[in-house]
Coordinates of C-alpha atoms in Angstrom, one line a residue:
M446 CA -141.7 -12.5 -29.2
R447 CA -141.9 -16.0 -27.8
R448 CA -143.7 -16.9 -24.6
I449 CA -141.4 -18.2 -21.9
R450 CA -142.4 -21.4 -20.2
I451 CA -142.8 -21.6 -16.4
G452 CA -140.5 -24.6 -16.4
E453 CA -137.8 -22.5 -18.1
I454 CA -138.0 -19.9 -15.3
R455 CA -137.9 -22.7 -12.7
N456 CA -134.8 -24.1 -14.3
S457 CA -133.1 -20.7 -14.2
L458 CA -133.9 -20.3 -10.5
L459 CA -132.2 -23.6 -9.8
F460 CA -129.0 -21.6 -10.2
D461 CA -129.9 -19.4 -7.3
D462 CA -128.8 -15.8 -8.2
E463 CA -126.3 -16.8 -10.9
L464 CA -128.6 -16.0 -13.8
F465 CA -129.8 -12.6 -12.4
R466 CA -128.1 -9.5 -13.6
T467 CA -128.3 -7.5 -10.4
I468 CA -130.3 -9.3 -7.7
R469 CA -128.1 -11.2 -5.3
R470 CA -128.5 -13.4 -2.2
I471 CA -131.9 -14.6 -3.0
K472 CA -133.7 -17.4 -1.2
I473 CA -136.9 -18.9 -2.7
F474 CA -139.5 -20.1 -0.1
G475 CA -140.9 -23.6 -0.6
Y476 CA -138.6 -24.2 -3.6
G477 CA -137.8 -27.8 -4.3
I478 CA -137.7 -30.3 -7.1
N479 CA -141.2 -29.2 -8.3
G480 CA -140.3 -25.5 -8.4
A481 CA -143.2 -24.4 -6.1
F482 CA -144.6 -21.0 -6.9
L483 CA -147.3 -18.9 -5.3
F484 CA -149.4 -18.5 -8.4
A485 CA -149.1 -18.2 -12.1
G486 CA -151.0 -15.6 -14.2
G487 CA -151.5 -15.0 -17.9
N488 CA -148.1 -13.4 -18.3
S489 CA -146.1 -14.2 -15.2
V490 CA -145.2 -16.6 -12.4
T491 CA -144.7 -15.3 -8.8
Y492 CA -142.6 -16.7 -6.0
K493 CA -142.1 -15.8 -2.4
V494 CA -138.5 -14.9 -1.9
E495 CA -136.1 -13.5 0.7
I496 CA -133.4 -11.0 -0.4
D497 CA -131.0 -9.5 2.1
G498 CA -133.3 -10.5 5.0
K499 CA -136.4 -8.8 3.4
I500 CA -139.4 -10.8 2.1
Y501 CA -140.8 -10.1 -1.4
A502 CA -143.3 -11.5 -3.9
M503 CA -141.1 -11.9 -7.0
K504 CA -142.9 -11.8 -10.3
C505 CA -141.1 -13.3 -13.3
Y506 CA -142.6 -12.5 -16.7
T507 CA -143.4 -15.1 -19.3
T508 CA -144.0 -12.6 -22.0
L509 CA -141.7 -9.8 -23.2
D510 CA -143.6 -6.5 -23.3
P511 CA -141.6 -3.2 -23.6
S512 CA -144.7 -1.2 -22.6
R513 CA -144.5 -2.6 -19.0
Q514 CA -141.3 -0.6 -18.4
E515 CA -143.2 2.7 -19.1
I516 CA -146.1 1.6 -16.9
H517 CA -143.8 0.8 -14.0
K518 CA -142.0 4.2 -14.4
V519 CA -145.3 5.9 -13.8
V520 CA -146.2 3.4 -10.9
S521 CA -143.0 4.4 -9.2
T522 CA -144.1 8.1 -9.1
L523 CA -147.5 7.3 -7.4
N524 CA -147.9 8.2 -3.8
T525 CA -150.8 6.1 -2.7
P526 CA -151.5 3.9 0.3
I527 CA -153.8 1.5 -1.6
L528 CA -151.3 0.1 -4.1
I529 CA -148.4 -2.2 -3.4
T530 CA -145.8 -0.8 -5.7
P531 CA -142.8 -3.0 -6.8
R532 CA -139.2 -2.4 -7.9
Y533 CA -139.1 -3.2 -11.6
F534 CA -136.0 -4.8 -13.1
V535 CA -135.7 -4.8 -16.9
D536 CA -133.9 -7.7 -18.6
E537 CA -133.0 -9.1 -15.1
L538 CA -133.3 -12.9 -15.3
W539 CA -131.7 -15.1 -18.1
V540 CA -134.1 -17.8 -19.2
K541 CA -132.8 -20.3 -21.7
D542 CA -132.1 -17.9 -24.6
C543 CA -133.3 -14.5 -23.5
Y544 CA -133.6 -12.1 -20.6
T545 CA -137.0 -11.4 -19.0
D546 CA -138.1 -8.7 -16.6
V547 CA -138.7 -9.2 -12.9
A548 CA -140.8 -7.2 -10.4
L549 CA -140.2 -7.3 -6.6
Y550 CA -143.3 -6.5 -4.5
P551 CA -142.9 -5.9 -0.8
W552 CA -144.4 -8.9 1.0
I553 CA -147.7 -8.0 2.7
E554 CA -149.1 -10.6 5.1
G555 CA -152.7 -11.3 4.4
V556 CA -155.0 -13.1 1.9
T557 CA -156.7 -12.2 -1.3
L558 CA -160.3 -10.9 -1.1
T559 CA -161.4 -14.0 -3.0
H560 CA -160.0 -16.2 -0.2
A561 CA -161.5 -13.9 2.5
M562 CA -164.9 -14.1 0.9
R563 CA -164.9 -17.8 0.6
G564 CA -163.6 -18.2 4.2
A565 CA -166.4 -16.0 5.5
V566 CA -169.1 -18.0 3.6
H567 CA -167.6 -21.3 4.7
N568 CA -167.6 -20.2 8.3
K569 CA -171.1 -18.7 7.9
R570 CA -169.9 -15.2 8.9
A571 CA -172.3 -12.7 7.4
D572 CA -170.8 -10.1 9.8
R573 CA -167.4 -10.7 8.3
L574 CA -168.8 -10.2 4.8
T575 CA -170.3 -6.9 5.9
E576 CA -166.8 -5.9 7.2
L577 CA -165.2 -6.8 3.9
F578 CA -167.9 -4.9 2.0
E579 CA -167.3 -1.7 4.1
E580 CA -163.5 -2.0 3.7
F581 CA -163.8 -2.6 0.0
V582 CA -166.0 0.6 -0.4
R583 CA -163.3 2.5 1.4
L584 CA -160.6 1.2 -0.9
A585 CA -162.8 1.8 -4.0
L586 CA -163.5 5.4 -3.0
Q587 CA -159.7 6.1 -2.7
L588 CA -159.2 4.4 -6.1
H589 CA -162.0 6.3 -7.9
N590 CA -160.8 9.6 -6.4
S591 CA -157.3 9.1 -7.7
E592 CA -155.7 10.1 -11.0
W593 CA -155.1 6.5 -12.0
R594 CA -157.0 3.3 -12.4
H595 CA -155.9 -0.3 -11.7
G596 CA -157.0 -1.8 -15.1
D597 CA -157.4 -5.3 -13.8
L598 CA -159.5 -4.9 -10.7
K599 CA -160.7 -8.2 -9.3
T600 CA -160.9 -10.0 -6.0
D601 CA -157.7 -11.9 -6.7
N602 CA -155.8 -8.6 -7.0
I603 CA -157.0 -7.2 -3.6
I604 CA -155.1 -8.2 -0.5
V605 CA -156.9 -8.2 2.8
C606 CA -154.2 -7.3 5.3
C607 CA -153.9 -8.6 8.8
D608 CA -155.2 -5.3 10.2
G609 CA -158.3 -5.6 8.0
S610 CA -157.3 -2.9 5.5
M611 CA -157.2 -3.7 1.8
M612 CA -154.5 -3.0 -0.8
L613 CA -154.2 -3.5 -4.5
I614 CA -151.6 -5.7 -6.1
D615 CA -150.5 -6.2 -9.7
C616 CA -150.1 -2.9 -11.5
D617 CA -149.2 -4.1 -15.0
M618 CA -152.5 -2.8 -16.5
L619 CA -152.4 0.6 -14.8
I620 CA -154.2 3.4 -16.6
H621 CA -152.9 6.9 -16.2
S622 CA -152.9 10.1 -18.3
A623 CA -149.1 10.0 -18.4
L624 CA -149.3 6.7 -20.3
P625 CA -150.1 6.4 -24.0
Q626 CA -153.5 4.9 -24.8
R627 CA -153.3 1.2 -25.2
A628 CA -155.3 -2.0 -25.2
V629 CA -155.9 -3.3 -21.7
K630 CA -157.0 -6.9 -21.6
G631 CA -157.8 -7.4 -17.9
T632 CA -159.9 -10.4 -16.8
P633 CA -163.0 -11.1 -19.0
R634 CA -165.4 -11.8 -16.1
Y635 CA -164.6 -8.3 -14.7
I636 CA -164.9 -6.4 -18.0
H637 CA -168.2 -4.9 -19.1
P638 CA -169.2 -6.3 -22.5
Q639 CA -169.3 -2.8 -24.1
R640 CA -166.0 -1.6 -22.6
P641 CA -163.6 -0.7 -25.4
D642 CA -160.3 -2.5 -25.7
V643 CA -158.5 0.8 -25.3
A644 CA -159.5 1.3 -21.7
D645 CA -160.0 4.7 -20.1
I646 CA -160.6 6.2 -16.6
H647 CA -163.9 4.3 -16.4
A648 CA -162.2 0.8 -16.7
D649 CA -162.7 0.1 -13.0
D650 CA -166.3 1.2 -12.8
Y651 CA -167.8 -2.2 -13.7
P652 CA -165.6 -4.4 -11.5
T653 CA -166.1 -2.1 -8.6
A654 CA -169.9 -2.3 -8.9
C655 CA -169.7 -6.1 -9.3
I656 CA -167.5 -6.6 -6.2
A657 CA -169.4 -4.2 -4.0
T658 CA -172.8 -5.7 -4.8
S659 CA -171.4 -9.3 -4.5
L660 CA -170.2 -8.6 -1.0
A661 CA -173.4 -6.9 0.1
A662 CA -175.6 -9.7 -1.4
L663 CA -173.5 -12.5 0.1
A664 CA -173.8 -10.8 3.5
A665 CA -177.5 -11.1 3.1
D666 CA -177.6 -14.6 1.7
L667 CA -174.5 -16.8 2.0
S668 CA -175.9 -19.4 -0.4
L669 CA -175.3 -17.1 -3.4
L670 CA -171.6 -18.1 -3.6
T671 CA -171.2 -20.4 -6.5
G672 CA -168.1 -20.3 -8.7
E673 CA -166.4 -16.9 -8.8
P674 CA -167.7 -14.7 -6.0
V675 CA -168.9 -11.9 -8.2
V676 CA -172.3 -10.7 -9.4
S677 CA -171.1 -10.1 -13.0
L678 CA -174.2 -10.2 -15.2
P679 CA -176.2 -13.0 -13.5
S680 CA -179.2 -14.6 -15.0
E681 CA -182.5 -12.8 -14.8
G682 CA -183.7 -15.0 -12.0
K683 CA -180.6 -14.5 -9.9
Y684 CA -180.6 -10.8 -10.7
N685 CA -184.1 -10.4 -9.4
T686 CA -183.1 -12.3 -6.2
I687 CA -180.1 -10.1 -5.6
R688 CA -182.1 -7.0 -6.4
Q689 CA -184.6 -8.0 -3.7
L690 CA -181.8 -8.7 -1.2
L691 CA -180.4 -5.2 -1.8
S692 CA -183.7 -3.4 -2.0
H693 CA -183.2 -1.7 1.3
N694 CA -180.3 0.3 -0.1
S695 CA -181.0 2.4 -3.1
A696 CA -177.4 3.1 -3.9
L697 CA -176.6 -0.6 -4.0
V698 CA -179.6 -1.2 -6.3
A699 CA -178.3 1.6 -8.6
L700 CA -174.9 -0.1 -8.7
L701 CA -176.5 -3.4 -9.5
D702 CA -178.6 -1.8 -12.3
A703 CA -175.4 -0.2 -13.6
I704 CA -173.9 -3.6 -14.1
H705 CA -176.7 -4.5 -16.5
S706 CA -176.6 -1.1 -18.3
P707 CA -175.4 -1.1 -21.9
D708 CA -173.1 1.8 -20.9
Y709 CA -169.8 0.6 -19.3
K710 CA -169.4 4.0 -17.6
I711 CA -170.8 4.7 -14.1
D712 CA -170.3 8.5 -14.0
N713 CA -171.7 8.8 -10.4
I714 CA -169.9 5.9 -9.0
T715 CA -168.2 7.8 -6.2
T716 CA -171.5 9.2 -5.1
L717 CA -173.1 5.8 -5.1
L718 CA -170.2 4.3 -3.1
K719 CA -170.5 6.9 -0.5
Q720 CA -174.3 6.5 -0.2
C721 CA -174.3 2.7 -0.1
T722 CA -172.6 2.7 3.3
T723 CA -174.4 5.8 4.8
H724 CA -177.9 5.8 3.4
P725 CA -180.7 3.3 2.9

């Protein structure tokens, strides 16, 4: 199956809703001669759109993957407050010589956790980083107490809403017992080196530990933010620095050590998450 170019999707959208099978009366925000989009990922491009007076993030896929339909069928059955679930349209948009799938996510006002972290560091708001840490732990506890896992957990896939709560976006890598086992690629920086390609219920353990310890360490020392705001297997010198910063909290130290463990599983992760916000 060929990869669809972003420019080809842009050209199809120039026809408004004429090349959609079922979606009608669509308005694309910021759309002009350059085909402005919100962001492009490894297998999709996303636009902010209005349809019948409602705002959505419209994800148009650049790869054709039949397994996504199965994943989104399971997603539609989930009753969870922490995942923004889309309406999924199979073979919806005609692009050059084939149809591609489209997902419509309800528009949630807010910013990604990546953006919120960088903003807090830029404004020298250690207190804001502590708030983000505490809210992320709440989100992570709900995730790890659920029957599913995100599969591509990272700060870019977490929205910090206007009320301070957090929600997950992008469910294309979802892991659930109702789905057949399959290779889950995810984002390399957020994958433990020993995690198998066929991901399991422990797939989110490592990125959870990375994000939680990153937020806690940044709240203690704003100068740590360089490149991606995640701990993720730092050098020995940096690891020792971070370990010292977190030494007052034994649960956070345990999460940091788990990042460096040869085992990608953190069997007691929910216990550690609870302890890191309630016990020294």
